[in-house]
CSV table of C-alpha atoms in Angstrom, one decimal:
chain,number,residue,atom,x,y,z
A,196,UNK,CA,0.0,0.0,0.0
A,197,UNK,CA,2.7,2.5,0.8
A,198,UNK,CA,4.2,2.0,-2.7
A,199,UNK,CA,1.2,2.6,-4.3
A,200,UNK,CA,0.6,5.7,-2.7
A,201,UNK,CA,3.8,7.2,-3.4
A,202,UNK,CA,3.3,6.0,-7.0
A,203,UNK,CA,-0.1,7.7,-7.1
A,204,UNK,CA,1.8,10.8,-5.6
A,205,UNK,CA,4.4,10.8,-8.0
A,206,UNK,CA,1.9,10.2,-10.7
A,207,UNK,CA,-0.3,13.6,-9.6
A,208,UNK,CA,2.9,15.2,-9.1
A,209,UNK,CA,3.4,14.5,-12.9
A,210,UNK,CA,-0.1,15.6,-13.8
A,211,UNK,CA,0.7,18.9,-12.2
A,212,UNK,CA,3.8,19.5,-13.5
A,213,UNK,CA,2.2,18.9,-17.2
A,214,UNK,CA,-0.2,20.9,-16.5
A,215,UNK,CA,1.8,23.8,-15.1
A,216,UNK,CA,3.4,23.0,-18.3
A,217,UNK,CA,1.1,23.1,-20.6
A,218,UNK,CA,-0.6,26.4,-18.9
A,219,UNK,CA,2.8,28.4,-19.1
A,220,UNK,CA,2.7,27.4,-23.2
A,221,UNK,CA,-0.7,28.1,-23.7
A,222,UNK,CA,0.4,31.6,-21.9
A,223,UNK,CA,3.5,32.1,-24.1
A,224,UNK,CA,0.7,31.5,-26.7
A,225,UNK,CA,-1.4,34.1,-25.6
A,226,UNK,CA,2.2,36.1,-25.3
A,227,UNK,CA,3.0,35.6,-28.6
A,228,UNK,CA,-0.7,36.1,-29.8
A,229,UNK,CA,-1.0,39.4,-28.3
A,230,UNK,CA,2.6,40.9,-29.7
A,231,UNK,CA,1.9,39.3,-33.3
A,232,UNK,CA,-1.4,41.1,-32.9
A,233,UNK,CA,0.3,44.1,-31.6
A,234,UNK,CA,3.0,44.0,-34.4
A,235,UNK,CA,-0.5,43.6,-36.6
A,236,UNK,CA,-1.8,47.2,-35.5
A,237,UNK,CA,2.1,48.7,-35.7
A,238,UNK,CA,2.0,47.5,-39.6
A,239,UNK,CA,-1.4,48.6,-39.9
A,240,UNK,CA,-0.3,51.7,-38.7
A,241,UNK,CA,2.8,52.4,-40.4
A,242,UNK,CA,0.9,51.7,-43.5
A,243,UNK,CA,-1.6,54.6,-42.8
A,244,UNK,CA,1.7,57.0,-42.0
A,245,UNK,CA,3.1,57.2,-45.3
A,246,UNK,CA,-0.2,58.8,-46.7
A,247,UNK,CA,-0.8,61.8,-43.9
A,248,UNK,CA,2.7,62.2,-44.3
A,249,UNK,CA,3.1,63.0,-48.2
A,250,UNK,CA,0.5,65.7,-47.4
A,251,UNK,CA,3.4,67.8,-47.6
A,252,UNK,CA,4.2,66.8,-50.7
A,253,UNK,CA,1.2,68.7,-52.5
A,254,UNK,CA,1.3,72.2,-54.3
A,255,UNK,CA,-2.5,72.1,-55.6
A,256,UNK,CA,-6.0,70.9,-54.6
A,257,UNK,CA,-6.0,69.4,-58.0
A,258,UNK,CA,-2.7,67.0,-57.2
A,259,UNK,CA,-5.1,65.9,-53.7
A,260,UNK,CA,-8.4,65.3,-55.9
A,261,UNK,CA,-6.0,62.5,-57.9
A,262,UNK,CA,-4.6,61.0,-54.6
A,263,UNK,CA,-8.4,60.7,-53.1
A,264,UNK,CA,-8.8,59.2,-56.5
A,265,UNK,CA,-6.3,56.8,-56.3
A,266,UNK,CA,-7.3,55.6,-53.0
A,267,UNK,CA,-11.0,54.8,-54.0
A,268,UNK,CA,-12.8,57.9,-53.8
A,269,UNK,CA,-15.0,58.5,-56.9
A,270,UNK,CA,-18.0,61.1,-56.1
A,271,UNK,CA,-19.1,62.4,-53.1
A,272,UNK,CA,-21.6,65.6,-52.0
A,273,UNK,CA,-20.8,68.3,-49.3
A,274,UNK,CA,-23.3,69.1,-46.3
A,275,UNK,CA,-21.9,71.9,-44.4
A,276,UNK,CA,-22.6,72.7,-40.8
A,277,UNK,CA,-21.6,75.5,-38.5
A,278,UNK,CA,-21.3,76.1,-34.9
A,279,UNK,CA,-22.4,79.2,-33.5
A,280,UNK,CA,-22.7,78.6,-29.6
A,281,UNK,CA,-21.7,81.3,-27.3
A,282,UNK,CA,-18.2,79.7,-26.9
A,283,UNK,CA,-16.6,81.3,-30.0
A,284,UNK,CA,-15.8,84.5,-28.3
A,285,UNK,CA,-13.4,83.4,-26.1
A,286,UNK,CA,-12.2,80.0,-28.1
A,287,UNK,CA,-10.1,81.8,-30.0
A,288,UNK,CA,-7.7,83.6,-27.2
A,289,UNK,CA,-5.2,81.8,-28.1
A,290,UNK,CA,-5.3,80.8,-31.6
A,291,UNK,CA,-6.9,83.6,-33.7
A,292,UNK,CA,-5.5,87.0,-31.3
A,293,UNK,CA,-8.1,86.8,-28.8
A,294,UNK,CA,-10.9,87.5,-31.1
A,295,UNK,CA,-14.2,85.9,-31.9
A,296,UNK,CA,-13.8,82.7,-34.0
A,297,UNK,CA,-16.7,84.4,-36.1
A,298,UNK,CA,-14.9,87.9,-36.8
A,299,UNK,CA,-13.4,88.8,-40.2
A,300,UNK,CA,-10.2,89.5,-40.3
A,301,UNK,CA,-9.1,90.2,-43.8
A,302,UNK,CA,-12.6,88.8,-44.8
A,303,UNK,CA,-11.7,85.3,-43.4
A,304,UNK,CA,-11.2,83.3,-40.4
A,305,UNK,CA,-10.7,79.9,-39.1
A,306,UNK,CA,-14.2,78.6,-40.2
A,307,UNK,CA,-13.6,80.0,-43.8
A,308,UNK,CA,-10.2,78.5,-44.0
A,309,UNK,CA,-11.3,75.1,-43.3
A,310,UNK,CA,-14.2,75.7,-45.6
A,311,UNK,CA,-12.3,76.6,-48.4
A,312,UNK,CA,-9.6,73.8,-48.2
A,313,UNK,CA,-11.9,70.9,-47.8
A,314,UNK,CA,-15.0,72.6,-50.6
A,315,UNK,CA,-12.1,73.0,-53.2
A,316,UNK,CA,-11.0,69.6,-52.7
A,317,UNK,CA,-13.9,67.9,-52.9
A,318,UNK,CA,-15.8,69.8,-55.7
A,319,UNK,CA,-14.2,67.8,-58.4
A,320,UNK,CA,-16.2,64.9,-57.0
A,321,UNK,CA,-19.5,67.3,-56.8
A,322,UNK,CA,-22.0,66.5,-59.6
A,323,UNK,CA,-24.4,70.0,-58.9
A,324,UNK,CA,-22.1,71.3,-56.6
A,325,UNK,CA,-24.8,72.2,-54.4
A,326,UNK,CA,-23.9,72.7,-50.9
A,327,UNK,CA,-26.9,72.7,-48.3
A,328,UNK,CA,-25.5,74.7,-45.2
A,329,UNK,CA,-26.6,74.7,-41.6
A,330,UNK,CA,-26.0,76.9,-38.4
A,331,UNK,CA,-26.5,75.4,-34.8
A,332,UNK,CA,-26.3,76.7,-31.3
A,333,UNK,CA,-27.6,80.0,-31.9
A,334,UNK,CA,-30.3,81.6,-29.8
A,335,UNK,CA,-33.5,80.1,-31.6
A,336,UNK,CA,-31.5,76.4,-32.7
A,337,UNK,CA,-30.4,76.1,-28.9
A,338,UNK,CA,-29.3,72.6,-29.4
A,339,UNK,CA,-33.1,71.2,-30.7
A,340,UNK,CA,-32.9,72.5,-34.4
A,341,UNK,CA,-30.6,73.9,-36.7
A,342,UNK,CA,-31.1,76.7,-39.6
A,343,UNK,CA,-30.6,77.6,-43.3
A,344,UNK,CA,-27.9,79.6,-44.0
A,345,UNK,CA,-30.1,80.2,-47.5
A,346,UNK,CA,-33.8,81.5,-47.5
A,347,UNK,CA,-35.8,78.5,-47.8
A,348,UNK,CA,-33.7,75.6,-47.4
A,349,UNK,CA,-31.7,76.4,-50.8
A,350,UNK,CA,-28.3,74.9,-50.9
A,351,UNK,CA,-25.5,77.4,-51.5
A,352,UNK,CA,-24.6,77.2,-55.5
A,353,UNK,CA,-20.8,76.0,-55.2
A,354,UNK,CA,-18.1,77.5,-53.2
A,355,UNK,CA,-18.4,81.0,-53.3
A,356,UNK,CA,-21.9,81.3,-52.1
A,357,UNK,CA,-21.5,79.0,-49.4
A,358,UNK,CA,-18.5,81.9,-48.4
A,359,UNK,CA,-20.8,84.6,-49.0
A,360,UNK,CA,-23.5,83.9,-46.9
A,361,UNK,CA,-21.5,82.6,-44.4
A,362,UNK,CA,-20.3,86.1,-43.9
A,363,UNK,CA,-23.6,88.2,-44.1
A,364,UNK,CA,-25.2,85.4,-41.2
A,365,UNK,CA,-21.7,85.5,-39.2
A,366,UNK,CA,-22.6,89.1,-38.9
A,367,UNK,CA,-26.4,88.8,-37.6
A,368,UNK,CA,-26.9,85.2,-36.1
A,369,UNK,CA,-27.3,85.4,-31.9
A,370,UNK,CA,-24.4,82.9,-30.4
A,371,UNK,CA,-25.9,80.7,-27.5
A,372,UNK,CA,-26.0,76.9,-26.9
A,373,UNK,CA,-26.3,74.1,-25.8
A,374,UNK,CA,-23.9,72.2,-28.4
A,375,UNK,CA,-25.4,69.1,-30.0
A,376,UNK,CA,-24.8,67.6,-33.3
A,377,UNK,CA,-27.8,65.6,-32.9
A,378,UNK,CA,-30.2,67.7,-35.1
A,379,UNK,CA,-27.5,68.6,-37.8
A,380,UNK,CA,-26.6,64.8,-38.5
A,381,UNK,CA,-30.2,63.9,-38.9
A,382,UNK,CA,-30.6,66.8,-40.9
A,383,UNK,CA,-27.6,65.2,-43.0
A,384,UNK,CA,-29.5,61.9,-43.3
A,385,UNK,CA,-32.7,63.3,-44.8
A,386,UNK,CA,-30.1,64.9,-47.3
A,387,UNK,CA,-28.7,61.5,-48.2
A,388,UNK,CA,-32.4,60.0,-48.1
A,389,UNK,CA,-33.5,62.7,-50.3
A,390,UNK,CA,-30.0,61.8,-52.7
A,391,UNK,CA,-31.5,58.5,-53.0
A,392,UNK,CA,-28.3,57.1,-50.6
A,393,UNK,CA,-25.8,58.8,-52.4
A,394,UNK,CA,-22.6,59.3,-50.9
A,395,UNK,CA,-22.2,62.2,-48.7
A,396,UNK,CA,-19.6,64.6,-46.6
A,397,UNK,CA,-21.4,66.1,-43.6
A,398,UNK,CA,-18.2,69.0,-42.4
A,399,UNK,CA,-18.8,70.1,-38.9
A,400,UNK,CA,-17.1,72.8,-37.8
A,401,UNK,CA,-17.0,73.2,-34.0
A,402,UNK,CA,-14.9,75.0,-31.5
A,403,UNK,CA,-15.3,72.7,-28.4
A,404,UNK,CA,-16.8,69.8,-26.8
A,405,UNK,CA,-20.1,68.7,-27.2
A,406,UNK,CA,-22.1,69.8,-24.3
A,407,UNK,CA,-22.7,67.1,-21.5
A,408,UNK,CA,-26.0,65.2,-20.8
A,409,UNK,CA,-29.1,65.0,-23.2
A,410,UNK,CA,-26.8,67.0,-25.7
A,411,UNK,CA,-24.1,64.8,-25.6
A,412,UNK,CA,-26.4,61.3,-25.2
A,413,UNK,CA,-28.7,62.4,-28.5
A,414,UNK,CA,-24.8,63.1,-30.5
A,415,UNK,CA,-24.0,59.8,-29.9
A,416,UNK,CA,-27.3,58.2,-31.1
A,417,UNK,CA,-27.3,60.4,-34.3
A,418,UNK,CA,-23.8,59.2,-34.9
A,419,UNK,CA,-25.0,55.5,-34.4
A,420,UNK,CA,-27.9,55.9,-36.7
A,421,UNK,CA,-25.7,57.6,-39.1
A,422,UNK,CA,-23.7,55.1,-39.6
A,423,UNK,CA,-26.6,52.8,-41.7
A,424,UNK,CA,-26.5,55.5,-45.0
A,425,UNK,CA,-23.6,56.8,-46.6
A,426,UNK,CA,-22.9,59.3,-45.1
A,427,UNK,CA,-19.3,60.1,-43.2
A,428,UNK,CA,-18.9,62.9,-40.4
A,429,UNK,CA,-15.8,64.9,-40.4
A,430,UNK,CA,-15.1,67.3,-38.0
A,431,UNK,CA,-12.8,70.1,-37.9
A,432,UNK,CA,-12.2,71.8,-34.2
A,433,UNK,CA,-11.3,75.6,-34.8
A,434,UNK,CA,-10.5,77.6,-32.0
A,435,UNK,CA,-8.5,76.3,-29.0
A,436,UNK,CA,-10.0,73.6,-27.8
A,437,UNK,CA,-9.9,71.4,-25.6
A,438,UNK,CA,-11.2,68.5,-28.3
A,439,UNK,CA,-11.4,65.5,-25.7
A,440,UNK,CA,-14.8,64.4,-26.8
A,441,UNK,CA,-14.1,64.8,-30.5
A,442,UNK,CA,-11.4,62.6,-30.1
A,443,UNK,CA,-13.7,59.9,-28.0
A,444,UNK,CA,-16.1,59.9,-30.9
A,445,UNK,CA,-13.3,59.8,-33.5
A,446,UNK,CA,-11.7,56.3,-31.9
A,447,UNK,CA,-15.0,54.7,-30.1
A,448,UNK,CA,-18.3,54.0,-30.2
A,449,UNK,CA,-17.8,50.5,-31.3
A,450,UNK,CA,-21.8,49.7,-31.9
A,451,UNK,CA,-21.4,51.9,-35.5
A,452,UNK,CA,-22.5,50.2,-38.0
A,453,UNK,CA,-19.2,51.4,-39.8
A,454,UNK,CA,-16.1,53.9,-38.8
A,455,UNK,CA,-18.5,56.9,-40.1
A,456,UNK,CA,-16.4,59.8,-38.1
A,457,UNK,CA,-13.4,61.4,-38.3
A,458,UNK,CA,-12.2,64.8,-36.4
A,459,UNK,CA,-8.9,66.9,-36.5
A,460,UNK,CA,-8.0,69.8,-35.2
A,461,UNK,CA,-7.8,72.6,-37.4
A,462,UNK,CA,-4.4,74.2,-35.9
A,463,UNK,CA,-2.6,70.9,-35.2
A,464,UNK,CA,-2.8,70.1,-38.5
A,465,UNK,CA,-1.9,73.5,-39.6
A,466,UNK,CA,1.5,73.2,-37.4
A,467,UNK,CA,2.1,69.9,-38.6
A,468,UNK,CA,2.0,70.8,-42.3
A,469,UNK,CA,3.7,74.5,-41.8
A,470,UNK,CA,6.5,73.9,-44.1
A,471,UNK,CA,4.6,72.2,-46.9
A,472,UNK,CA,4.5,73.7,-50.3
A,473,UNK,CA,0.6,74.5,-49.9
A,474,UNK,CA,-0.2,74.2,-46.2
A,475,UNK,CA,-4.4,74.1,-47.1
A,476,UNK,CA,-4.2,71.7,-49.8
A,477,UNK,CA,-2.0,69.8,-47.3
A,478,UNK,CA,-4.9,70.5,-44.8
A,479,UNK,CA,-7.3,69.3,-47.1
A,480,UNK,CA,-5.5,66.0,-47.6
A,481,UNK,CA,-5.0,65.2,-44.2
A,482,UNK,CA,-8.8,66.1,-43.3
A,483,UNK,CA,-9.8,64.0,-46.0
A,484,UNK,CA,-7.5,61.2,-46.1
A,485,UNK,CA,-10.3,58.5,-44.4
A,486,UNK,CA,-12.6,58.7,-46.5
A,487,UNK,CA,-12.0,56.8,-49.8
A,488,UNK,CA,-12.0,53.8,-47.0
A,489,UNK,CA,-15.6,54.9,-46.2
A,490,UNK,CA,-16.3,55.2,-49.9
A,491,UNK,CA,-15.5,51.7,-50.5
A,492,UNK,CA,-17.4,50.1,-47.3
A,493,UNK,CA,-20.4,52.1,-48.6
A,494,UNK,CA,-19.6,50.3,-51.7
A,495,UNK,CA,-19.3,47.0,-51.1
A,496,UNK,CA,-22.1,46.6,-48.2
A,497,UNK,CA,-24.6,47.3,-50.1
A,498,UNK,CA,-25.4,50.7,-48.8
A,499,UNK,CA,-24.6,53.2,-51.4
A,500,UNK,CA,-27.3,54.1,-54.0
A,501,UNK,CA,-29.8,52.0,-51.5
A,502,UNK,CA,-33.3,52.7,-52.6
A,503,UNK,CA,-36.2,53.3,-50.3
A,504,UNK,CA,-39.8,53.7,-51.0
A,505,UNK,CA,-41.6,56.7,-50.3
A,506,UNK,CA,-43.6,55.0,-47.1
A,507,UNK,CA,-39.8,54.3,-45.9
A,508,UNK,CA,-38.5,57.9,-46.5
A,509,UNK,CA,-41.8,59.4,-44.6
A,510,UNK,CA,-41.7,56.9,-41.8
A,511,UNK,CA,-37.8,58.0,-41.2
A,512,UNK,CA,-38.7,62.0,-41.2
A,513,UNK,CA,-41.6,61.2,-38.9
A,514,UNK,CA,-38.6,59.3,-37.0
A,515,UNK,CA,-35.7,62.5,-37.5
A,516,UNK,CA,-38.4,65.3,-36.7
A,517,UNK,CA,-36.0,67.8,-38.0
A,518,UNK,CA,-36.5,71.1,-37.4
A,519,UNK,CA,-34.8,73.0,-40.3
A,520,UNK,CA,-35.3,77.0,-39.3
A,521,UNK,CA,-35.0,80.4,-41.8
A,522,UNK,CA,-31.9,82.3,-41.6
A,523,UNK,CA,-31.2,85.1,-38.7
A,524,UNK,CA,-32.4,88.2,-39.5
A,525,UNK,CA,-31.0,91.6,-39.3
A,526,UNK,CA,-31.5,93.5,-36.5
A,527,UNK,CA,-34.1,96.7,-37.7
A,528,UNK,CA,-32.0,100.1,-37.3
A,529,UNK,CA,-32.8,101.7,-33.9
A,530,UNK,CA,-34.8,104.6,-35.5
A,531,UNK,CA,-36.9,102.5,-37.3
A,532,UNK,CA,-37.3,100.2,-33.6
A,533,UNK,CA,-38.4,103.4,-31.5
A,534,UNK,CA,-41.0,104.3,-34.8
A,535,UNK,CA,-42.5,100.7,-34.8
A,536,UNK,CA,-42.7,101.1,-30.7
A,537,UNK,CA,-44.3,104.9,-31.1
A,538,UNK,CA,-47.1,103.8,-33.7
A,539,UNK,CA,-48.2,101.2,-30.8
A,540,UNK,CA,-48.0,103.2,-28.2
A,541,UNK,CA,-50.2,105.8,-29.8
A,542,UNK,CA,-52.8,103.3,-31.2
């Protein structure tokens, strides 16, 4: 009996030793899984360098409409929208001389830049070049709605336009807030619905952080629902910042249908690309550089050019309830204010 106990001994001793064994090699596994993975995401990453990196490279929009080409890109529509919450008068202390993100200096400023870079780029790929432009945060929008920047809903009729009435609504629209993208992406979608699913650019340009709570919660749901049309977000932060929630969009939200957004700051990228040859096309590049790989999932998963019938496109604005307002309004001289006040007195 004592033998057999010490064989039974030695022969658990064994068991565990294989076992130890064979749990420290399916660790090393693991080990190994984990750093080929890891060495996975460095390739994957050092693939994506070269192409932000040649930005520098450029001397024309023209020379980044045949890159976007190259990578896949072959039409696409703009959808611009434009932040005007009360934050824009102190957002640009540091970056734009202390000034409001909104004044003209030399009739431009950081939202016109970005504009400009990305609207040149991509109107190669326009059709109409129809650009349907959007304000939000403003005192009447406050976070719920957005407006036309054109009488009626009219898209602005290519670049210039969409500069020029920037400029004369920069100069009468009430900042406020909340900030929510939430009714400017669905405002987006019924533009892409409308397209019949064509592919579509929504540019935001923001100076901050999405405001926190309901604000922030209906954001992330519109860029979730977003994400089953073809339609990618890209956001440019102007001003000084700080982007952090930008930043959590851009790299999470994993229940997307697709990667649908992409955000940069306007004055990294600026700095980054100071010594190129033409620092906005090399902007322009950089802010674009994504989406020919949004192009092609669009493409290939059946979600470009998707029809829906007309029972489908009213049940989804029933859904969006967008709220699409007129443009501000100039303020009436104060003569003509105290005259209009008078005649009501009197009567």
């Amino acid at each position: 009996m004592p033998s057999d106990k010490k064989k039974i001994m030695s022969m658990s001793k064994s068991k565990s030793k294989s076992k130890s064994k064979s749990k420290s090699k399916s660790k090393s596994k693991s080990k190994k899984k984990k750093s080929a993975s890891k060495s996975k995401s460095k390739r994957k990453r050092s693939k994506q360098t070269p192409f932000a990196a040649i930005a520098d490279e450029f001397t024309s929009f023209t020379q980044v409409q045949e890159e976007l080409r190259k990578r896949g890109l072959e039409s696409s529509s703009l959808i611009v929208g434009i932040d005007f919450t009360q934050s824009n008068l102190t957002q640009g202390r540091s970056s734009f001389g202390g000034r409001s993100l909104h004044d003209l200096v030399d009739d431009s400023n950081p939202y016109l830049d970005a504009i400009e870079a990305v609207a040149l780029t991509l109107e190669a790929f326009d059709d109409d070049g129809l650009i349907p432009c959007f304000g939000f945060g403003d005192a009447r929008t406050r976070g719920s709605a957005v407006f036309s920047l054109k009488p009626n809903g009219e898209p602005a009729d290519g670049l210039a336009e969409t500069v020029d009435v920037y400029r004369e609504v920069a100069k009468t629209v009430k900042l406020s807030g909340p900030t929510s993208f939430a009714p400017l992406i669905d405002a987006a979608i019924e533009e892409v619905v409308e397209s019949g699913n064509e592919f579509h650019i929504l540019l935001i340009l923001a100076d901050g952080t999405v405001s926190p709570g309901v604000p922030y919660n209906e954001t992330v749901d519109a860029i979730v629902r977003a994400s089953d049309y073809p339609l990618a977000i890209v956001v440019i932060g102007v001003g000084d910042g700080p982007f952090d929630t930008m930043h959590h969009f851009d790299d999470n939200l994993p229940q997307r249908a697709f990667d649908n957004f992409q955000f940069c700051a306007f004055d990294d990228v600026l700095r980054t690309h100071k010594n190129a040859a033409n620092a906005a096309a090399a902007f322009a590049l950089h802010t674009l550089m994504e989406i020919p790989q949004v192009f092609t999932y669009v493409s290939e998963n059946a979600i470009l050019n998707k029809r829906l019938s007309s029972k489908s496109v009213a049940r989804l604005r029933r859904r969006l309830a967008v709220q699409i307002l007129e443009p501000p309004t100039a303020p009436l001289p104060l003569s003509i204010t105290a005259a209009v006040s008078l005649v009501l007195i009197l009567r």
